[in-house]
Amino acid sequence: MKFSLNVDHIATIRNARGESQPDPVSYALMAEQFGVDGIVVHLREDRRHINDRDLRLLRELLTTKLDLEMAATPEIIKIACETLPELVTLVPEKRQELTTEGGINVIDNVELLRNTIEELHNYDIPVSLFIEPEIEHIDAAKEIETDFIEIHTGVFANALTEEAQLDELDKIRLAAKHAKKLGLGVNAGHGLNYNNIKLFREITDVDEVSIGHAVIARSVFSGLKEAVRDMIKLLNNLQ
Ligand code: PXP
């Protein structure tokens, strides 16, 4: 299972003092050296973490791949078409939320998403839709020609009982299998950490996970090199 690192939280720490350190761009470049398969950033309408300068430099300097998480709004779509990331992941975005709270409702937003995907495809940018592990949303996503889905794993990560967690894991397993059958690339993320990844890694139809908070939190204590190394070992069943 591949591993892309979300570096938004490094920008959050930087922005807390309005200064230049810690720099999410330097952090992303170090993470690449330590073995991650890609870097994820979410350019929000309010620029609360990653900003336009970060995105420009990441585009210029990354040697793995850049996954730009974003809402389907005209301003951000224009930036994506100028930046040409290796992947755009479309997410729902609410101003008041602390973090993305769930997947996009593909069925209710089908026209907006279809048009956005078409526009991004005109620039040869592959698109992923962040969605719940629901078959009807996966079918709708395929219908509007997404290239990938990213399955929301927040419900799995936040489950209060083992039973609820295993139920959600089954749902994700079936959703991933279904998406694979339809020929979609399958990513997953939200709330994955050094504990729950041991269950999650058994879902072989997931190609790649996007993890931010847990790895950045651990790197504060252990250093980034060890934090990345430990997650890669876990994803490859070596720990
Ligand atoms: N995937 C998406 C679409 C997200 O919005 C986030 C959170 O920024 C993540 C993955 C990573 O979540 P976490 O920081 O909990 O690992």
Short mmCIF file of N, CA, C and O in Angstrom, two decimals, residues 29-129:
data_model
loop_
_atom_site.label_atom_id
_atom_site.label_comp_id
_atom_site.label_asym_id
_atom_site.label_seq_id
_atom_site.Cartn_x
_atom_site.Cartn_y
_atom_site.Cartn_z
N LEU A 29 9.82 18.09 1.27
CA LEU A 29 11.00 17.61 0.54
C LEU A 29 11.76 16.58 1.38
O LEU A 29 12.26 15.58 0.86
N MET A 30 11.82 16.82 2.69
CA MET A 30 12.48 15.83 3.58
C MET A 30 11.69 14.53 3.58
O MET A 30 12.25 13.44 3.51
N ALA A 31 10.36 14.63 3.63
CA ALA A 31 9.52 13.42 3.64
C ALA A 31 9.76 12.60 2.37
O ALA A 31 9.79 11.37 2.41
N GLU A 32 9.95 13.29 1.26
CA GLU A 32 10.25 12.56 0.00
C GLU A 32 11.57 11.79 0.14
O GLU A 32 11.67 10.64 -0.26
N GLN A 33 12.56 12.46 0.74
CA GLN A 33 13.85 11.79 0.94
C GLN A 33 13.68 10.54 1.81
O GLN A 33 14.38 9.56 1.63
N PHE A 34 12.76 10.60 2.75
CA PHE A 34 12.58 9.49 3.69
C PHE A 34 11.64 8.41 3.15
O PHE A 34 11.38 7.42 3.80
N GLY A 35 11.09 8.60 1.95
CA GLY A 35 10.41 7.49 1.29
C GLY A 35 8.93 7.59 1.05
O GLY A 35 8.32 6.60 0.61
N VAL A 36 8.28 8.74 1.32
CA VAL A 36 6.84 8.78 1.01
C VAL A 36 6.65 8.76 -0.51
O VAL A 36 7.54 9.12 -1.27
N ASP A 37 5.46 8.32 -0.91
CA ASP A 37 5.18 8.19 -2.35
C ASP A 37 4.60 9.46 -2.95
O ASP A 37 4.49 9.57 -4.17
N GLY A 38 4.19 10.39 -2.10
CA GLY A 38 3.61 11.63 -2.63
C GLY A 38 3.31 12.58 -1.49
O GLY A 38 3.37 12.20 -0.31
N ILE A 39 2.99 13.81 -1.87
CA ILE A 39 2.66 14.85 -0.88
C ILE A 39 1.25 15.37 -1.19
O ILE A 39 0.91 15.61 -2.35
N VAL A 40 0.46 15.51 -0.12
CA VAL A 40 -0.91 16.01 -0.25
C VAL A 40 -1.01 17.36 0.46
O VAL A 40 -0.49 17.51 1.57
N VAL A 41 -1.66 18.31 -0.20
CA VAL A 41 -1.98 19.58 0.47
C VAL A 41 -3.41 19.97 0.11
O VAL A 41 -3.89 19.66 -0.98
N HIS A 42 -4.05 20.64 1.05
CA HIS A 42 -5.42 21.12 0.82
C HIS A 42 -5.37 22.63 0.77
O HIS A 42 -5.12 23.28 1.78
N LEU A 43 -5.55 23.18 -0.42
CA LEU A 43 -5.61 24.64 -0.57
C LEU A 43 -7.04 25.07 -0.30
O LEU A 43 -7.93 24.87 -1.12
N ARG A 44 -7.26 25.65 0.87
CA ARG A 44 -8.61 26.06 1.25
C ARG A 44 -8.90 27.47 0.80
O ARG A 44 -7.99 28.30 0.67
N GLU A 45 -10.18 27.73 0.63
CA GLU A 45 -10.63 29.06 0.23
C GLU A 45 -10.08 30.14 1.19
O GLU A 45 -9.67 31.20 0.76
N ASP A 46 -10.04 29.81 2.51
CA ASP A 46 -9.57 30.81 3.48
C ASP A 46 -8.06 30.74 3.73
O ASP A 46 -7.53 31.49 4.55
N ARG A 47 -7.35 29.84 3.02
CA ARG A 47 -5.88 29.70 3.13
C ARG A 47 -5.44 29.53 4.59
O ARG A 47 -4.45 30.09 5.01
N ARG A 48 -6.20 28.75 5.34
CA ARG A 48 -5.86 28.67 6.77
C ARG A 48 -4.57 27.89 7.03
O ARG A 48 -3.98 27.98 8.08
N HIS A 49 -4.18 27.05 6.09
CA HIS A 49 -2.88 26.39 6.27
C HIS A 49 -2.00 26.59 5.03
O HIS A 49 -1.18 27.52 4.99
N ILE A 50 -2.14 25.74 4.04
CA ILE A 50 -1.33 25.88 2.82
C ILE A 50 -1.74 27.15 2.07
O ILE A 50 -2.91 27.46 1.96
N ASN A 51 -0.74 27.87 1.55
CA ASN A 51 -1.06 29.08 0.77
C ASN A 51 -0.55 28.95 -0.66
O ASN A 51 0.05 27.93 -1.04
N ASP A 52 -0.76 29.98 -1.44
CA ASP A 52 -0.43 29.92 -2.87
C ASP A 52 1.07 29.78 -3.10
O ASP A 52 1.51 29.10 -4.03
N ARG A 53 1.85 30.42 -2.22
CA ARG A 53 3.32 30.32 -2.33
C ARG A 53 3.77 28.87 -2.10
O ARG A 53 4.62 28.36 -2.83
N ASP A 54 3.20 28.22 -1.09
CA ASP A 54 3.56 26.81 -0.81
C ASP A 54 3.27 25.94 -2.02
O ASP A 54 4.09 25.11 -2.43
N LEU A 55 2.08 26.15 -2.58
CA LEU A 55 1.66 25.31 -3.70
C LEU A 55 2.60 25.50 -4.90
O LEU A 55 3.02 24.53 -5.54
N ARG A 56 2.94 26.77 -5.16
CA ARG A 56 3.83 27.06 -6.29
C ARG A 56 5.18 26.38 -6.11
O ARG A 56 5.71 25.74 -7.02
N LEU A 57 5.74 26.49 -4.88
CA LEU A 57 7.06 25.88 -4.64
C LEU A 57 7.00 24.36 -4.66
O LEU A 57 7.89 23.69 -5.19
N LEU A 58 5.93 23.81 -4.10
CA LEU A 58 5.79 22.34 -4.10
C LEU A 58 5.73 21.84 -5.53
O LEU A 58 6.37 20.84 -5.90
N ARG A 59 4.95 22.54 -6.36
CA ARG A 59 4.85 22.14 -7.77
C ARG A 59 6.23 22.12 -8.43
O ARG A 59 6.57 21.24 -9.20
N GLU A 60 7.04 23.13 -8.08
CA GLU A 60 8.35 23.25 -8.71
C GLU A 60 9.33 22.20 -8.19
O GLU A 60 10.14 21.68 -8.94
N LEU A 61 9.23 21.87 -6.89
CA LEU A 61 10.33 21.13 -6.25
C LEU A 61 10.06 19.65 -5.99
O LEU A 61 11.01 18.88 -5.86
N LEU A 62 8.82 19.24 -5.90
CA LEU A 62 8.56 17.83 -5.56
C LEU A 62 9.03 16.91 -6.68
O LEU A 62 8.90 17.25 -7.87
N THR A 63 9.53 15.76 -6.29
CA THR A 63 9.98 14.79 -7.29
C THR A 63 9.11 13.53 -7.28
O THR A 63 9.27 12.65 -8.11
N THR A 64 8.20 13.42 -6.30
CA THR A 64 7.30 12.26 -6.29
C THR A 64 6.00 12.68 -6.98
O THR A 64 5.94 12.71 -8.21
N LYS A 65 4.99 13.02 -6.22
CA LYS A 65 3.78 13.53 -6.87
C LYS A 65 3.04 14.46 -5.92
O LYS A 65 3.15 14.33 -4.69
N LEU A 66 2.32 15.38 -6.53
CA LEU A 66 1.55 16.36 -5.77
C LEU A 66 0.07 16.06 -5.92
O LEU A 66 -0.45 16.02 -7.04
N ASP A 67 -0.58 15.82 -4.78
CA ASP A 67 -2.03 15.60 -4.76
C ASP A 67 -2.64 16.85 -4.16
O ASP A 67 -2.44 17.14 -2.98
N LEU A 68 -3.37 17.61 -4.97
CA LEU A 68 -4.00 18.84 -4.50
C LEU A 68 -5.44 18.57 -4.10
O LEU A 68 -6.28 18.27 -4.95
N GLU A 69 -5.68 18.65 -2.79
CA GLU A 69 -7.06 18.52 -2.29
C GLU A 69 -7.72 19.87 -2.40
O GLU A 69 -7.12 20.88 -2.00
N MET A 70 -8.94 19.91 -2.86
CA MET A 70 -9.59 21.21 -3.06
C MET A 70 -11.10 21.08 -3.21
O MET A 70 -11.62 20.01 -3.54
N ALA A 71 -11.78 22.19 -2.98
CA ALA A 71 -13.21 22.26 -3.24
C ALA A 71 -13.40 22.65 -4.71
O ALA A 71 -12.52 23.28 -5.31
N ALA A 72 -14.56 22.28 -5.25
CA ALA A 72 -14.84 22.59 -6.67
C ALA A 72 -15.38 24.01 -6.79
O ALA A 72 -16.56 24.22 -7.09
N THR A 73 -14.53 25.01 -6.53
CA THR A 73 -14.94 26.41 -6.67
C THR A 73 -14.14 27.04 -7.81
O THR A 73 -12.99 26.63 -8.06
N PRO A 74 -14.71 28.05 -8.48
CA PRO A 74 -14.03 28.59 -9.67
C PRO A 74 -12.61 29.08 -9.38
O PRO A 74 -11.69 28.82 -10.16
N GLU A 75 -12.39 29.77 -8.25
CA GLU A 75 -11.05 30.30 -7.96
C GLU A 75 -10.02 29.17 -7.84
O GLU A 75 -8.93 29.23 -8.41
N ILE A 76 -10.39 28.14 -7.10
CA ILE A 76 -9.42 27.07 -6.83
C ILE A 76 -9.25 26.19 -8.08
O ILE A 76 -8.15 25.69 -8.36
N ILE A 77 -10.31 26.01 -8.85
CA ILE A 77 -10.17 25.22 -10.09
C ILE A 77 -9.18 25.92 -11.03
O ILE A 77 -8.32 25.28 -11.65
N LYS A 78 -9.25 27.24 -11.10
CA LYS A 78 -8.33 28.01 -11.96
C LYS A 78 -6.88 27.79 -11.49
O LYS A 78 -5.98 27.55 -12.30
N ILE A 79 -6.68 27.82 -10.17
CA ILE A 79 -5.32 27.62 -9.63
C ILE A 79 -4.84 26.21 -9.98
O ILE A 79 -3.68 26.01 -10.37
N ALA A 80 -5.73 25.23 -9.85
CA ALA A 80 -5.34 23.84 -10.17
C ALA A 80 -4.91 23.73 -11.63
O ALA A 80 -3.90 23.08 -11.95
N CYS A 81 -5.65 24.38 -12.52
CA CYS A 81 -5.33 24.29 -13.95
C CYS A 81 -4.00 24.98 -14.27
O CYS A 81 -3.31 24.60 -15.21
N GLU A 82 -3.62 25.96 -13.45
CA GLU A 82 -2.32 26.61 -13.65
C GLU A 82 -1.19 25.79 -13.02
O GLU A 82 -0.06 25.79 -13.49
N THR A 83 -1.53 25.07 -11.94
CA THR A 83 -0.50 24.35 -11.17
C THR A 83 -0.18 22.98 -11.77
O THR A 83 0.96 22.50 -11.66
N LEU A 84 -1.15 22.36 -12.37
CA LEU A 84 -1.01 21.02 -12.95
C LEU A 84 -0.45 19.97 -11.97
O LEU A 84 0.62 19.40 -12.20
N PRO A 85 -1.17 19.71 -10.87
CA PRO A 85 -0.75 18.64 -9.96
C PRO A 85 -0.92 17.27 -10.62
O PRO A 85 -1.65 17.16 -11.61
N GLU A 86 -0.27 16.27 -10.06
CA GLU A 86 -0.42 14.91 -10.60
C GLU A 86 -1.82 14.37 -10.31
O GLU A 86 -2.27 13.42 -10.96
N LEU A 87 -2.46 14.91 -9.28
CA LEU A 87 -3.82 14.49 -8.94
C LEU A 87 -4.54 15.63 -8.26
O LEU A 87 -3.95 16.34 -7.44
N VAL A 88 -5.81 15.82 -8.60
CA VAL A 88 -6.69 16.70 -7.82
C VAL A 88 -7.68 15.80 -7.09
O VAL A 88 -8.29 14.92 -7.71
N THR A 89 -7.78 15.99 -5.76
CA THR A 89 -8.81 15.28 -5.00
C THR A 89 -9.87 16.30 -4.59
O THR A 89 -9.58 17.24 -3.85
N LEU A 90 -11.08 16.10 -5.10
CA LEU A 90 -12.17 17.04 -4.79
C LEU A 90 -12.82 16.64 -3.46
O LEU A 90 -13.18 15.47 -3.26
N VAL A 91 -12.91 17.62 -2.57
CA VAL A 91 -13.48 17.39 -1.24
C VAL A 91 -14.56 18.43 -0.98
O VAL A 91 -14.52 19.52 -1.55
N PRO A 92 -15.52 18.11 -0.08
CA PRO A 92 -16.46 19.16 0.32
C PRO A 92 -15.73 20.09 1.28
O PRO A 92 -14.81 19.65 1.98
N GLU A 93 -16.10 21.35 1.31
CA GLU A 93 -15.38 22.27 2.20
C GLU A 93 -16.38 23.19 2.87
O GLU A 93 -17.20 23.82 2.21
N LYS A 94 -16.28 23.23 4.21
CA LYS A 94 -17.14 24.17 4.95
C LYS A 94 -16.22 25.10 5.72
O LYS A 94 -15.22 24.66 6.30
N ARG A 95 -16.56 26.38 5.76
CA ARG A 95 -15.71 27.36 6.43
C ARG A 95 -15.47 27.05 7.91
O ARG A 95 -14.38 27.23 8.43
N GLN A 96 -16.52 26.59 8.60
CA GLN A 96 -16.43 26.44 10.06
C GLN A 96 -15.75 25.13 10.49
O GLN A 96 -15.41 24.98 11.66
N GLU A 97 -15.57 24.17 9.58
CA GLU A 97 -15.08 22.86 10.02
C GLU A 97 -13.61 22.93 10.42
O GLU A 97 -12.84 23.72 9.88
N LEU A 98 -13.22 22.05 11.36
CA LEU A 98 -11.81 21.96 11.76
C LEU A 98 -11.03 21.19 10.71
O LEU A 98 -9.88 21.46 10.45
N THR A 99 -11.66 20.18 10.14
CA THR A 99 -11.05 19.37 9.09
C THR A 99 -12.19 18.86 8.21
O THR A 99 -13.36 19.02 8.56
N THR A 100 -11.86 18.26 7.06
CA THR A 100 -12.91 17.74 6.18
C THR A 100 -13.75 16.73 6.96
O THR A 100 -13.21 15.81 7.56
N GLU A 101 -15.07 16.91 6.95
CA GLU A 101 -15.91 16.12 7.86
C GLU A 101 -16.53 14.88 7.23
O GLU A 101 -17.11 14.06 7.92
N GLY A 102 -16.44 14.74 5.93
CA GLY A 102 -17.02 13.55 5.30
C GLY A 102 -16.85 13.65 3.81
O GLY A 102 -16.32 14.63 3.29
N GLY A 103 -17.34 12.60 3.12
CA GLY A 103 -17.17 12.58 1.67
C GLY A 103 -18.16 13.49 0.95
O GLY A 103 -19.13 13.96 1.53
N ILE A 104 -17.88 13.72 -0.34
CA ILE A 104 -18.78 14.51 -1.17
C ILE A 104 -20.03 13.67 -1.47
O ILE A 104 -19.91 12.47 -1.74
N ASN A 105 -21.19 14.31 -1.48
CA ASN A 105 -22.39 13.63 -1.94
C ASN A 105 -22.40 13.75 -3.48
O ASN A 105 -22.78 14.78 -4.02
N VAL A 106 -21.93 12.71 -4.14
CA VAL A 106 -21.77 12.76 -5.60
C VAL A 106 -23.12 12.95 -6.28
O VAL A 106 -23.27 13.75 -7.21
N ILE A 107 -24.11 12.21 -5.77
CA ILE A 107 -25.42 12.21 -6.44
C ILE A 107 -26.07 13.60 -6.40
O ILE A 107 -26.58 14.08 -7.41
N ASP A 108 -25.95 14.28 -5.26
CA ASP A 108 -26.57 15.62 -5.15
C ASP A 108 -25.78 16.70 -5.89
O ASP A 108 -26.28 17.80 -6.09
N ASN A 109 -24.53 16.43 -6.23
CA ASN A 109 -23.69 17.46 -6.86
C ASN A 109 -23.18 17.03 -8.23
O ASN A 109 -22.11 17.45 -8.67
N VAL A 110 -23.99 16.20 -8.88
CA VAL A 110 -23.48 15.52 -10.07
C VAL A 110 -23.08 16.48 -11.19
O VAL A 110 -22.02 16.31 -11.81
N GLU A 111 -23.87 17.53 -11.40
CA GLU A 111 -23.55 18.45 -12.52
C GLU A 111 -22.28 19.24 -12.25
O GLU A 111 -21.41 19.36 -13.12
N LEU A 112 -22.18 19.79 -11.03
CA LEU A 112 -20.98 20.55 -10.65
C LEU A 112 -19.73 19.67 -10.77
O LEU A 112 -18.70 20.07 -11.32
N LEU A 113 -19.83 18.43 -10.28
CA LEU A 113 -18.67 17.55 -10.30
C LEU A 113 -18.32 17.12 -11.72
O LEU A 113 -17.15 17.08 -12.11
N ARG A 114 -19.35 16.83 -12.51
CA ARG A 114 -19.11 16.43 -13.91
C ARG A 114 -18.35 17.55 -14.66
O ARG A 114 -17.36 17.31 -15.33
N ASN A 115 -18.83 18.79 -14.47
CA ASN A 115 -18.20 19.92 -15.16
C ASN A 115 -16.78 20.15 -14.67
O ASN A 115 -15.88 20.47 -15.45
N THR A 116 -16.59 19.99 -13.37
CA THR A 116 -15.24 20.22 -12.80
C THR A 116 -14.27 19.16 -13.31
O THR A 116 -13.13 19.47 -13.70
N ILE A 117 -14.73 17.91 -13.32
CA ILE A 117 -13.86 16.82 -13.80
C ILE A 117 -13.49 17.07 -15.27
O ILE A 117 -12.33 16.94 -15.68
N GLU A 118 -14.49 17.49 -16.03
CA GLU A 118 -14.24 17.74 -17.46
C GLU A 118 -13.21 18.86 -17.64
O GLU A 118 -12.28 18.73 -18.44
N GLU A 119 -13.37 19.92 -16.85
CA GLU A 119 -12.44 21.05 -16.95
C GLU A 119 -11.01 20.62 -16.58
O GLU A 119 -10.05 20.96 -17.28
N LEU A 120 -10.88 19.84 -15.51
CA LEU A 120 -9.55 19.39 -15.09
C LEU A 120 -8.96 18.41 -16.12
O LEU A 120 -7.76 18.45 -16.42
N HIS A 121 -9.81 17.57 -16.68
CA HIS A 121 -9.34 16.64 -17.72
C HIS A 121 -8.85 17.39 -18.96
O HIS A 121 -7.94 16.92 -19.65
N ASN A 122 -9.45 18.55 -19.23
CA ASN A 122 -8.97 19.35 -20.37
C ASN A 122 -7.51 19.75 -20.19
O ASN A 122 -6.82 20.05 -21.15
N TYR A 123 -7.06 19.78 -18.93
CA TYR A 123 -5.65 20.10 -18.64
C TYR A 123 -4.86 18.83 -18.31
O TYR A 123 -3.78 18.88 -17.75
N ASP A 124 -5.43 17.68 -18.65
CA ASP A 124 -4.80 16.38 -18.38
C ASP A 124 -4.52 16.13 -16.91
O ASP A 124 -3.52 15.48 -16.56
N ILE A 125 -5.35 16.67 -16.05
CA ILE A 125 -5.17 16.44 -14.61
C ILE A 125 -6.11 15.31 -14.17
O ILE A 125 -7.34 15.44 -14.29
N PRO A 126 -5.55 14.19 -13.67
CA PRO A 126 -6.41 13.12 -13.16
C PRO A 126 -7.17 13.60 -11.91
O PRO A 126 -6.65 14.42 -11.15
N VAL A 127 -8.37 13.07 -11.72
CA VAL A 127 -9.23 13.54 -10.61
C VAL A 127 -9.66 12.38 -9.72
O VAL A 127 -9.96 11.29 -10.20
N SER A 128 -9.66 12.67 -8.43
CA SER A 128 -10.17 11.73 -7.44
C SER A 128 -11.31 12.40 -6.68
O SER A 128 -11.27 13.61 -6.44
N LEU A 129 -12.32 11.63 -6.30
CA LEU A 129 -13.43 12.18 -5.50
C LEU A 129 -13.39 11.55 -4.12
O LEU A 129 -13.37 10.32 -3.99
#
